Coordinates of C-alpha atoms in Angstrom, one line a residue:
Chain A
M64 CA 0.0 -0.1 0.1
T65 CA 1.3 3.7 -0.7
N66 CA 1.7 5.7 2.3
L67 CA -0.6 8.4 2.3
L68 CA 1.8 10.6 3.9
D69 CA 3.8 10.2 0.6
R70 CA 0.7 11.6 -1.3
I71 CA -0.5 14.3 0.7
D72 CA 0.3 18.0 0.2
P73 CA 3.1 18.7 2.6
I74 CA 2.6 22.4 2.8
Q75 CA -1.1 22.0 3.4
L76 CA -0.3 19.4 6.2
G77 CA 2.5 21.5 7.6
E78 CA 0.0 24.4 8.1
R79 CA -2.6 22.2 9.7
L80 CA 0.1 20.9 12.3
R81 CA 1.2 24.6 13.1
S82 CA -2.4 25.4 13.7
A83 CA -2.9 22.3 16.0
R84 CA 0.0 23.3 17.8
A85 CA -0.9 26.9 18.2
R86 CA -4.5 25.6 19.4
A87 CA -2.5 23.4 21.9
G88 CA -1.0 26.6 23.3
L89 CA 2.5 25.3 22.5
T90 CA 5.5 27.2 21.3
Q91 CA 7.8 25.8 18.6
Q92 CA 10.2 25.2 21.2
D93 CA 7.7 23.5 24.0
A94 CA 6.4 21.1 21.1
A95 CA 9.8 20.2 19.9
E96 CA 10.9 19.4 23.5
K97 CA 7.7 17.1 24.0
L98 CA 8.1 15.4 20.4
G99 CA 11.7 14.9 21.2
M100 CA 12.9 16.4 18.1
A101 CA 14.9 19.5 17.2
R102 CA 13.1 22.8 16.9
T103 CA 14.7 23.3 13.5
T104 CA 13.0 19.9 12.5
L105 CA 9.5 21.1 13.6
I106 CA 9.8 24.2 11.5
T107 CA 10.7 22.4 8.6
L108 CA 7.9 19.8 8.9
E109 CA 5.4 23.0 9.5
K110 CA 6.8 24.6 6.5
G111 CA 6.1 21.5 4.5
Q112 CA 9.7 21.5 3.5
R113 CA 10.1 17.8 4.4
R114 CA 7.1 15.0 4.6
V115 CA 6.0 13.8 7.9
R116 CA 6.5 10.3 9.0
S117 CA 3.8 8.2 10.4
E118 CA 5.4 7.9 13.8
E119 CA 5.9 11.8 13.9
L120 CA 2.3 12.3 12.9
K121 CA 1.1 9.8 15.6
D122 CA 3.2 11.8 18.4
M123 CA 2.2 15.1 17.4
A124 CA -1.6 14.1 17.4
E125 CA -1.0 12.9 21.1
V126 CA 0.8 16.0 22.3
Y127 CA -1.4 18.4 20.6
G128 CA -4.4 16.5 21.8
C129 CA -6.2 16.2 18.4
S130 CA -7.0 13.2 16.2
V131 CA -4.9 12.3 13.2
N132 CA -8.2 12.5 11.0
A133 CA -8.5 15.9 12.1
L134 CA -4.9 16.5 10.9
L135 CA -5.5 14.8 7.7
R136 CA -9.2 15.9 6.8
P137 CA -9.0 18.2 4.0
H138 CA -12.4 20.1 5.0
S139 CA -10.9 20.8 8.3
V140 CA -11.3 24.5 8.8
S141 CA -8.5 26.3 11.1
V142 CA -10.1 29.5 13.0
S143 CA -8.0 31.8 15.1
L144 CA -10.5 33.4 17.6
V145 CA -8.3 32.2 20.8
P146 CA -5.6 35.1 20.5
R147 CA -8.5 37.9 20.6
F148 CA -9.5 36.7 23.8
R149 CA -6.1 36.8 25.5
S150 CA -6.0 40.6 25.6
I151 CA -9.4 40.9 27.4
A152 CA -8.8 38.0 29.9
P153 CA -5.3 37.2 30.0
D154 CA -5.0 35.1 33.5
E155 CA -8.6 33.6 33.4
E156 CA -8.1 29.9 33.0
D157 CA -11.8 29.3 32.5
A158 CA -12.0 32.2 30.0
A159 CA -9.1 30.6 28.1
D160 CA -10.8 27.2 27.8
A161 CA -14.1 28.9 26.9
A162 CA -12.5 30.8 24.3
V163 CA -10.7 27.7 22.8
L164 CA -14.2 25.8 22.8
L165 CA -15.7 28.7 21.0
N166 CA -12.9 28.7 18.4
D167 CA -13.3 24.6 17.9
L168 CA -17.0 24.7 17.7
A169 CA -17.0 27.7 15.2
G170 CA -14.5 25.8 13.0
S171 CA -16.5 22.6 13.3
Q172 CA -19.8 24.4 12.1
V173 CA -18.1 25.9 9.2
E174 CA -16.6 22.5 8.3
L175 CA -20.0 21.0 8.6
E176 CA -21.3 23.6 6.4
N177 CA -18.6 23.0 4.0
I178 CA -19.3 19.4 4.0
L179 CA -22.9 19.7 3.4
G180 CA -22.4 22.2 0.8
I181 CA -24.4 25.0 2.6
S182 CA -23.0 28.3 2.6
A183 CA -24.0 30.8 5.5
R184 CA -25.9 33.9 4.6
P185 CA -26.0 36.0 7.6
Q186 CA -28.1 39.0 7.9
Y187 CA -26.4 41.0 10.8
P188 CA -28.1 44.1 12.1
P189 CA -26.3 47.2 11.1
E190 CA -23.4 48.3 13.1
R191 CA -23.8 51.5 15.0
S192 CA -21.2 53.2 17.2
I193 CA -22.2 54.3 20.5
G194 CA -22.0 58.3 20.6
P195 CA -21.9 60.8 23.4
G196 CA -24.9 61.0 25.7
D197 CA -26.8 58.7 27.7
I198 CA -25.8 55.2 27.1
R199 CA -29.3 53.6 28.1
D200 CA -31.3 55.9 25.7
Q201 CA -29.0 54.5 22.8
A202 CA -29.2 51.2 23.9
E203 CA -33.2 51.6 24.0
D204 CA -33.4 52.8 20.4
A205 CA -31.0 50.1 19.2
A206 CA -33.1 47.3 20.7
L207 CA -36.2 48.8 19.5
E208 CA -34.7 49.2 16.0
T209 CA -33.4 45.7 16.2
R210 CA -37.2 44.4 17.1
Q211 CA -38.5 46.6 14.3
R212 CA -35.9 44.9 11.9
L213 CA -37.2 41.3 12.9
G214 CA -40.7 42.4 12.9
I215 CA -41.6 41.3 16.4
G216 CA -43.1 44.2 17.8
L217 CA -42.8 44.6 21.7
G218 CA -43.8 40.9 22.4
P219 CA -41.8 38.5 24.5
I220 CA -39.0 36.5 23.0
P221 CA -39.4 32.7 24.0
D222 CA -36.4 31.5 22.2
I223 CA -33.5 33.8 21.7
V224 CA -31.2 31.4 20.5
S225 CA -33.2 30.3 17.4
L226 CA -34.0 34.1 16.8
L227 CA -30.2 34.9 16.6
E228 CA -29.5 32.0 14.4
L229 CA -32.3 31.9 12.1
E230 CA -33.1 35.7 11.5
F231 CA -29.5 37.0 11.6
G232 CA -27.2 33.9 10.9
I233 CA -25.3 34.2 14.1
R234 CA -23.4 30.9 15.1
V235 CA -24.6 30.0 18.6
F236 CA -23.3 27.3 20.9
I237 CA -24.6 26.2 24.4
R238 CA -22.1 24.1 26.5
P239 CA -21.1 23.9 30.0
L240 CA -18.5 26.6 31.0
G241 CA -16.0 26.4 33.8
A242 CA -16.9 26.9 37.5
G243 CA -20.0 28.8 36.4
R244 CA -18.7 32.4 36.7
I245 CA -18.6 33.0 32.9
S246 CA -22.0 33.3 31.3
G247 CA -21.0 33.6 27.5
L248 CA -18.5 34.7 25.0
F249 CA -18.8 36.4 21.7
A250 CA -16.2 36.7 18.7
F251 CA -16.6 38.2 15.3
D252 CA -14.4 37.3 12.5
D253 CA -14.6 38.5 8.8
Q254 CA -14.5 34.9 7.6
I255 CA -16.7 32.9 9.9
G256 CA -19.0 35.7 11.2
A257 CA -20.5 36.1 14.4
C258 CA -20.2 33.7 17.1
I259 CA -21.6 33.3 20.6
L260 CA -21.1 30.7 23.3
L261 CA -23.6 30.3 26.1
N262 CA -23.1 28.6 29.5
K263 CA -25.3 25.4 29.6
N264 CA -25.0 25.4 33.4
H265 CA -26.8 28.7 33.8
P266 CA -30.7 28.7 33.8
R267 CA -32.3 29.3 30.5
E268 CA -33.5 32.9 31.3
R269 CA -29.9 33.8 32.4
R270 CA -28.6 32.5 29.1
A271 CA -31.1 34.6 27.3
M272 CA -29.8 37.7 29.0
T273 CA -26.3 36.7 27.9
A274 CA -27.5 36.3 24.4
A275 CA -29.0 39.7 24.2
H276 CA -25.9 41.1 26.0
E277 CA -23.8 39.8 23.0
L278 CA -26.0 40.9 20.4
G279 CA -25.5 44.1 21.9
H280 CA -21.7 43.8 21.2
L281 CA -22.4 42.8 17.7
I282 CA -24.4 45.8 17.0
A283 CA -22.2 48.3 19.0
T284 CA -18.5 46.6 18.9
R285 CA -18.4 43.7 16.7
N286 CA -14.8 43.7 16.4
Q287 CA -14.1 43.4 20.1
P288 CA -14.3 40.0 21.5
D289 CA -16.4 39.9 24.9
V290 CA -16.5 37.6 28.0
V291 CA -19.7 38.1 30.2
D292 CA -19.1 37.8 33.9
F293 CA -22.0 39.0 35.4
H294 CA -20.3 39.1 38.8
A295 CA -18.3 42.0 37.4
A296 CA -19.9 45.3 37.2
P297 CA -19.8 46.9 33.7
Q298 CA -17.2 49.3 33.6
S299 CA -16.7 50.5 30.0
R300 CA -19.4 52.2 28.0
E301 CA -19.5 49.4 25.6
E302 CA -20.2 46.8 28.6
R303 CA -22.9 49.3 29.7
F304 CA -24.3 49.5 26.4
A305 CA -24.5 45.7 26.0
A306 CA -25.8 45.5 29.5
A307 CA -28.6 48.3 28.8
F308 CA -29.3 46.5 25.3
S309 CA -29.9 43.3 26.9
Y310 CA -32.6 44.6 29.4
S311 CA -34.3 46.7 26.5
F312 CA -34.3 43.9 24.1
L313 CA -35.8 41.4 26.0
M314 CA -38.0 43.8 28.1
P315 CA -38.9 46.7 26.0
A316 CA -40.1 49.7 28.3
A317 CA -43.7 50.1 26.7
F318 CA -44.4 46.4 27.0
V319 CA -43.2 46.1 30.6
R320 CA -45.2 49.5 31.8
R321 CA -48.5 48.3 30.1
R322 CA -48.3 44.7 31.7
F323 CA -47.4 46.3 35.0
A324 CA -50.1 48.5 35.0
E325 CA -52.7 45.8 33.8
L326 CA -51.4 43.5 36.6
R327 CA -51.6 46.1 39.3
Q328 CA -55.1 47.1 38.1
E329 CA -56.2 43.4 38.8
T330 CA -55.5 43.6 42.7
G331 CA -54.6 47.1 43.3
A332 CA -50.8 46.3 43.9
F333 CA -48.1 44.5 42.0
S334 CA -47.2 41.3 44.1
P335 CA -44.1 38.9 43.9
R336 CA -46.6 36.5 42.2
H337 CA -47.0 39.0 39.5
L338 CA -43.4 39.5 39.3
I339 CA -43.1 35.8 38.7
L340 CA -45.7 35.4 36.1
L341 CA -44.5 38.4 34.0
A342 CA -41.0 37.1 34.3
H343 CA -42.1 33.8 33.1
Q344 CA -44.1 35.3 30.2
L345 CA -40.9 37.4 29.2
S346 CA -38.7 34.3 29.6
V347 CA -36.4 36.4 31.7
S348 CA -35.3 35.8 35.4
E349 CA -37.4 37.5 38.2
E350 CA -34.4 39.5 39.2
A351 CA -34.0 41.1 35.8
L352 CA -37.4 41.8 35.6
C353 CA -37.5 43.4 39.0
R354 CA -34.4 45.5 38.2
R355 CA -36.0 46.6 34.9
I356 CA -39.1 47.7 36.6
E357 CA -36.9 49.6 39.1
E358 CA -34.9 51.2 36.2
L359 CA -38.3 52.2 34.5
N360 CA -39.5 53.9 38.0
L361 CA -42.5 51.7 38.3
L362 CA -41.0 50.5 41.9
P363 CA -38.7 52.1 44.1
S364 CA -35.0 51.4 43.6
G365 CA -33.9 48.6 45.9
T366 CA -36.9 46.7 45.7
W367 CA -35.2 43.3 44.6
D368 CA -32.7 43.8 47.0
S369 CA -35.4 44.0 49.7
L370 CA -37.4 41.1 48.1
R371 CA -34.3 38.9 48.3
D372 CA -33.6 40.0 52.0
R373 CA -36.9 39.0 52.8
G374 CA -36.6 35.4 51.4
F375 CA -37.8 35.6 47.8
S376 CA -36.8 32.3 46.3
G377 CA -37.0 29.7 43.8
D378 CA -39.5 27.9 46.0
L379 CA -42.2 30.4 45.7
V380 CA -41.4 30.4 42.0
R381 CA -42.2 26.9 41.7
Q382 CA -45.2 27.2 43.8
V383 CA -46.6 29.8 41.3
L384 CA -45.4 28.1 38.0
G385 CA -45.2 24.6 38.8
D386 CA -43.6 22.3 36.4
R387 CA -43.3 25.3 33.8
A388 CA -40.5 26.7 36.3
T389 CA -37.8 24.4 35.0
S390 CA -39.4 23.9 31.6
E391 CA -37.0 24.2 28.6
E392 CA -40.1 23.7 26.3
S393 CA -40.2 25.9 23.2
T394 CA -36.4 25.9 22.8
F395 CA -34.6 24.3 19.8
P396 CA -31.0 23.1 19.9
P397 CA -28.7 25.1 18.2
R398 CA -28.3 24.9 14.4
V399 CA -24.7 23.1 14.7
W400 CA -26.7 19.9 15.8
Y401 CA -28.8 20.0 13.0
L402 CA -26.1 20.2 10.5
A403 CA -24.1 17.4 12.4
G404 CA -27.3 15.1 12.2
E405 CA -27.7 15.7 8.6
A406 CA -24.1 15.0 7.9
Y407 CA -24.7 11.9 10.0
R408 CA -27.7 10.7 8.4
R409 CA -26.0 11.1 5.0
G410 CA -23.2 8.9 5.9
L411 CA -20.8 11.7 5.5
L412 CA -19.3 11.8 9.0
S413 CA -19.2 9.2 11.6
E414 CA -20.4 9.2 14.9
G415 CA -16.7 9.3 16.1
Q416 CA -15.9 12.1 13.8
I417 CA -18.8 14.4 15.0
A418 CA -18.3 13.6 18.7
R419 CA -14.9 14.8 18.3
M420 CA -15.8 17.9 16.2
L421 CA -18.2 19.0 18.6
K422 CA -16.5 18.1 21.7
T423 CA -19.4 16.0 23.1
D424 CA -19.9 12.9 24.8
R425 CA -20.9 9.8 22.3
V426 CA -24.1 8.9 24.4
E427 CA -24.9 12.7 24.5
L428 CA -24.6 12.8 20.6
R429 CA -26.8 10.0 20.1
A430 CA -29.4 11.5 22.4
M431 CA -29.2 14.5 20.1
F432 CA -29.5 12.3 16.9
D433 CA -32.5 10.5 18.3
A434 CA -34.2 13.8 19.0
L435 CA -33.5 15.1 15.5
G436 CA -34.4 11.9 13.9
A437 CA -30.9 11.5 12.3
E438 CA -30.9 7.9 12.1
E439 CA -31.7 5.7 9.1
G440 CA -35.2 5.0 9.0
A441 CA -36.5 8.1 10.9
E442 CA -37.5 10.1 7.8
L443 CA -41.5 11.1 8.0
D444 CA -41.9 9.7 4.5
S445 CA -40.6 6.5 5.4
L446 CA -43.3 5.7 7.9
Chain B
M181 CA -34.0 -17.1 19.1
T182 CA -31.9 -14.6 17.8
P183 CA -30.0 -14.1 14.6
S184 CA -26.6 -13.4 16.3
K185 CA -23.8 -13.9 13.7
L186 CA -21.1 -14.6 16.6
R187 CA -19.7 -18.3 15.9
S188 CA -17.2 -20.3 18.0
A189 CA -14.7 -19.6 15.0
H190 CA -14.8 -16.0 16.3
E191 CA -12.3 -16.5 18.8
R192 CA -10.6 -13.3 18.9
L193 CA -12.8 -9.8 19.0
V194 CA -11.5 -6.5 18.6
L195 CA -14.3 -3.9 19.9
D196 CA -14.8 -0.5 18.5
A197 CA -15.6 2.3 21.1
S198 CA -19.1 2.2 19.8
V199 CA -19.5 -1.3 21.0
L200 CA -17.7 -0.9 24.3
I201 CA -20.0 2.0 25.1
N202 CA -23.0 -0.2 24.5
I203 CA -21.6 -2.9 26.7
L204 CA -21.1 -0.5 29.7
G205 CA -24.4 0.9 29.1
T206 CA -26.0 -2.6 30.2
G207 CA -24.2 -2.1 33.7
R208 CA -23.5 -5.9 33.2
S209 CA -20.1 -5.8 31.2
N210 CA -18.7 -8.3 33.5
I211 CA -21.1 -10.9 33.1
I212 CA -21.3 -10.3 29.4
L213 CA -17.6 -10.3 28.6
Q214 CA -17.2 -13.5 30.8
A215 CA -19.8 -15.3 29.1
L216 CA -18.4 -14.6 25.7
N217 CA -15.4 -16.6 26.9
R218 CA -13.2 -15.3 24.1
I219 CA -10.2 -12.8 23.7
V220 CA -11.6 -9.4 23.8
L221 CA -9.2 -6.8 22.4
V222 CA -9.7 -3.1 22.5
D223 CA -7.2 -0.6 20.8
E224 CA -5.8 2.1 22.9
I225 CA -7.1 4.9 20.6
A226 CA -10.6 3.4 20.5
L227 CA -10.5 3.0 24.6
R228 CA -9.6 6.6 24.9
E229 CA -12.8 7.6 23.1
V230 CA -14.9 5.8 26.0
T231 CA -14.7 8.7 28.6
I232 CA -18.1 8.4 30.3
D233 CA -19.9 5.1 31.6
P234 CA -23.3 5.4 29.9
F235 CA -24.9 3.3 33.2
S236 CA -23.5 5.3 35.8
G237 CA -23.0 8.6 34.0
E238 CA -19.6 8.9 35.7
S239 CA -16.2 8.7 34.2
S240 CA -15.5 5.4 32.7
A241 CA -12.1 5.2 33.9
T242 CA -12.7 2.8 37.0
V243 CA -15.0 0.4 35.2
L244 CA -12.2 0.2 32.3
S245 CA -9.7 -0.3 34.7
D246 CA -11.5 -3.1 36.2
L247 CA -12.1 -5.0 33.2
R248 CA -8.5 -4.7 32.2
Q249 CA -7.4 -6.0 35.7
S250 CA -9.6 -9.0 35.3
G251 CA -8.3 -9.7 32.0
L252 CA -11.8 -9.4 30.3
I253 CA -10.5 -6.7 27.8
E254 CA -6.9 -6.4 26.6
V255 CA -5.7 -3.1 25.3
I256 CA -3.6 -3.4 22.4
S257 CA -1.7 -0.8 20.3
M258 CA -0.8 -0.8 16.6
G259 CA 2.6 -1.9 15.0
N260 CA 4.1 -0.1 12.2
E261 CA 2.3 -1.8 9.5
A262 CA -1.2 -1.5 11.1
Y263 CA -0.4 2.2 11.8
E264 CA 0.1 2.9 8.0
M265 CA -3.1 1.3 7.4
F266 CA -4.7 3.3 10.1
I267 CA -3.3 6.3 8.5
S268 CA -4.7 5.5 5.1
L269 CA -8.2 4.9 6.7
T270 CA -8.1 8.2 8.8
G271 CA -6.8 10.4 5.7
G272 CA -9.1 8.5 3.1
D273 CA -10.8 10.8 0.6
P274 CA -14.0 12.1 2.2
P275 CA -16.5 10.6 2.9
D276 CA -14.6 7.7 2.9
D277 CA -12.2 8.8 6.0
L278 CA -12.7 7.5 9.5
D279 CA -12.2 8.9 12.8
D280 CA -9.1 7.6 14.7
G281 CA -10.8 5.0 16.9
E282 CA -12.7 3.3 14.0
A283 CA -10.0 3.4 12.0
A284 CA -7.5 1.9 14.7
T285 CA -10.2 -0.9 15.2
L286 CA -10.5 -1.9 11.4
A287 CA -6.7 -1.6 11.1
Q288 CA -6.0 -4.1 14.0
A289 CA -8.7 -6.5 12.7
A290 CA -7.1 -6.4 9.4
F291 CA -3.7 -6.9 10.5
G292 CA -4.1 -9.2 13.4
N293 CA -6.8 -11.4 11.7
Y294 CA -9.4 -10.5 14.4
V295 CA -13.1 -10.0 14.1
A296 CA -14.0 -6.4 14.1
V297 CA -17.2 -5.6 16.2
I298 CA -18.3 -2.2 15.2
D299 CA -21.6 -0.7 14.9
E300 CA -20.7 2.7 13.1
R301 CA -22.5 2.6 9.9
K302 CA -19.9 4.8 7.9
A303 CA -17.1 2.6 9.5
V304 CA -18.9 -0.6 8.2
R305 CA -19.3 0.8 4.6
V306 CA -15.5 1.8 4.4
S307 CA -14.4 -1.3 5.8
G308 CA -16.4 -3.0 3.1
I309 CA -14.7 -1.2 0.5
Q310 CA -11.3 -1.5 2.2
F311 CA -11.3 -4.9 3.5
P312 CA -14.1 -6.7 1.4
E313 CA -12.9 -10.2 3.1
L314 CA -13.0 -8.8 6.8
E315 CA -15.7 -10.3 8.9
L316 CA -17.5 -7.6 11.0
L317 CA -19.8 -8.2 13.9
N318 CA -22.3 -5.6 15.8
S319 CA -23.3 -5.2 19.5
L320 CA -26.3 -7.1 19.2
D321 CA -24.2 -9.9 17.9
L322 CA -22.6 -10.2 21.2
L323 CA -25.8 -9.1 23.4
T324 CA -27.8 -11.8 21.9
S325 CA -25.2 -14.5 21.4
Q326 CA -25.8 -18.3 21.7
E327 CA -23.4 -18.1 24.7
L328 CA -25.2 -15.4 26.4
L329 CA -28.5 -17.1 25.9
E330 CA -27.2 -20.5 27.4
Q331 CA -25.5 -19.1 30.3
N332 CA -27.8 -16.3 31.4
G333 CA -31.1 -17.1 29.9
R334 CA -33.5 -15.2 27.8
D335 CA -34.7 -12.8 30.3
A336 CA -31.1 -11.6 30.9
I337 CA -30.6 -11.1 27.3
V338 CA -33.6 -9.2 27.0
D339 CA -32.5 -7.0 29.8
F340 CA -28.8 -6.7 28.1
V341 CA -30.5 -5.2 25.1
H342 CA -32.9 -3.1 26.9
L343 CA -30.5 -1.4 29.0
A344 CA -27.8 -0.8 26.1
L345 CA -30.6 0.8 24.0
R346 CA -31.8 2.8 26.8
N347 CA -28.8 3.9 28.7
A348 CA -26.3 3.9 25.6
R349 CA -28.8 4.7 23.2
M350 CA -27.3 1.6 20.9
R351 CA -27.7 2.1 17.3
V352 CA -29.9 -0.5 15.5
P353 CA -30.1 -0.8 11.8
P354 CA -33.5 -0.4 10.6
S355 CA -33.6 -4.1 9.2
E356 CA -33.1 -5.3 12.7
R357 CA -35.6 -3.2 14.5
P358 CA -38.7 -5.5 13.9
W359 CA -37.2 -8.5 15.9
I360 CA -35.6 -6.3 18.6
V361 CA -39.1 -4.8 19.1
N362 CA -40.4 -8.2 19.1
L363 CA -37.7 -9.5 21.6
L364 CA -38.4 -6.5 24.1
G365 CA -42.1 -6.2 23.8
D366 CA -43.7 -2.9 23.5
D367 CA -43.5 -1.2 26.7
R368 CA -39.7 -1.8 26.9
A369 CA -39.2 -0.8 23.2
R370 CA -41.2 2.7 23.9
E371 CA -38.4 3.6 26.6
C372 CA -35.8 3.2 23.6
P373 CA -35.6 6.3 21.3
S374 CA -32.8 4.9 19.2
L375 CA -35.2 2.4 18.1
G376 CA -36.5 5.3 15.8
F377 CA -40.2 5.9 14.6
Y378 CA -40.3 2.3 13.4
S379 CA -40.8 0.8 16.8
I380 CA -43.8 3.4 17.3
T381 CA -45.2 2.8 13.9
A382 CA -45.1 -1.1 14.3
M383 CA -46.7 -1.0 17.5
E384 CA -49.5 1.3 16.4
K385 CA -50.0 -0.9 13.4
R386 CA -50.4 -4.0 15.4
R387 CA -52.9 -2.0 17.7
L388 CA -55.0 -1.3 14.7
G389 CA -54.9 -4.7 13.8

């Protein structure tokens, strides 16, 4: 049998090896030491000036933590979002890991599109720079304009992930992120477009706020990557704009004012029960809604803090909403799963390849395939 | 009782990750591998792909280590010739390329004269192209084998299949689904989403007479 490594383009392979090393966060010197080869040899291989031997490829795949298939697969896409995050969160290990995850998932989605022959046609909202003057007013205007563009009026947004993916073509991923401090990440790249990663460990309502926050970044400052950490108070004008945008986008002032007045009229007062029902209607947390109501001067500032001090808790929410309190109904999985399911259904990629591309456990992947009907014999027209 | 293709001549089996996951999913891997009474091999690359034990939902490290220590599985690595074959499989022209674990399993089987046990649809297709003579089995061939039937009885076999389907979402080709549904019965089949729409329609058709 002819050795495949004698036929493959050494320059292309060298570039993939360089990219895999960089993704693993290794310098040429570090990598050469781990591989037990001279740095000059590694440079020669990465430049494609000499063909890689099979044992070298095996060692590189192990040291770089990637598969041989990913190194050899012609469709594999190299994305370099990671370095952009280093400048904004240089010492945060969780943020660095999340940046690598977003980078790899975005690359995998582009590869899936290439394999399926689908080209992404994003229709992002226009960019608008933050001007002088009140940030909140500008965010409110931008949120209303975005809603108008989407044709969704002032009503609730039950599934913002689908909205961002289907209406704007933003790449959205939902995965567990670190110890829970990070809510999400945003990055924009001219070639792959806008990408958002949301923390799966956070409640759905919080993920929605994060997604809206990152949409704010896409509108105002798309060329700056962002890591959302709700524990840190927003300092910069850009962060304050994104935070205000998320509130305005998910809880339009006119809608909140009207519903607040209606609910108060029913019983003569706005109760915690009303807060729970309205938050559920808007798919936001009770805290976010209460702070929004305070911001709109419908309730005194500090109402939420006082409610919390008096023991407002998830128990009350569960009493009011019952099973609906933890429901994920009416949400759809991000588009990348559909692409993966289609590639699997057509036999273009194997379960192992997709699990590795999407960095997921095999059984979890199988569950997603079952839910999407990606298996043979699951087509409706075969029933 | 079952159409298992496992024969006494199949003395050495090499399991792919997709199959090992299903066996672990039963929570009875010791019983199953003991009853098979064969040399069961797993390539080190395929083994690394089994990170979670689907039965417990925890890391698979302990259960795999126990299986190795008790000699129920033997972990092997590729020699130079097999590795050349592995590279040609992982670097095949798409869509005929394979992921590392699947490629390692097939390369080991081809060079070691073992019987590959692999569920992965694409890997089975590629094997047919690259190694038309290579004999392949799947998870169901092991879980419903004559050996398991004789030693553990029919009820145990039904449990093994049901647990692998429910916990590991074992893949089942459409052509095999009718007898699996019959084996499990309607109630258990309904708990197994990986049986796809077929199980639902078959049950509905039976109910409608």
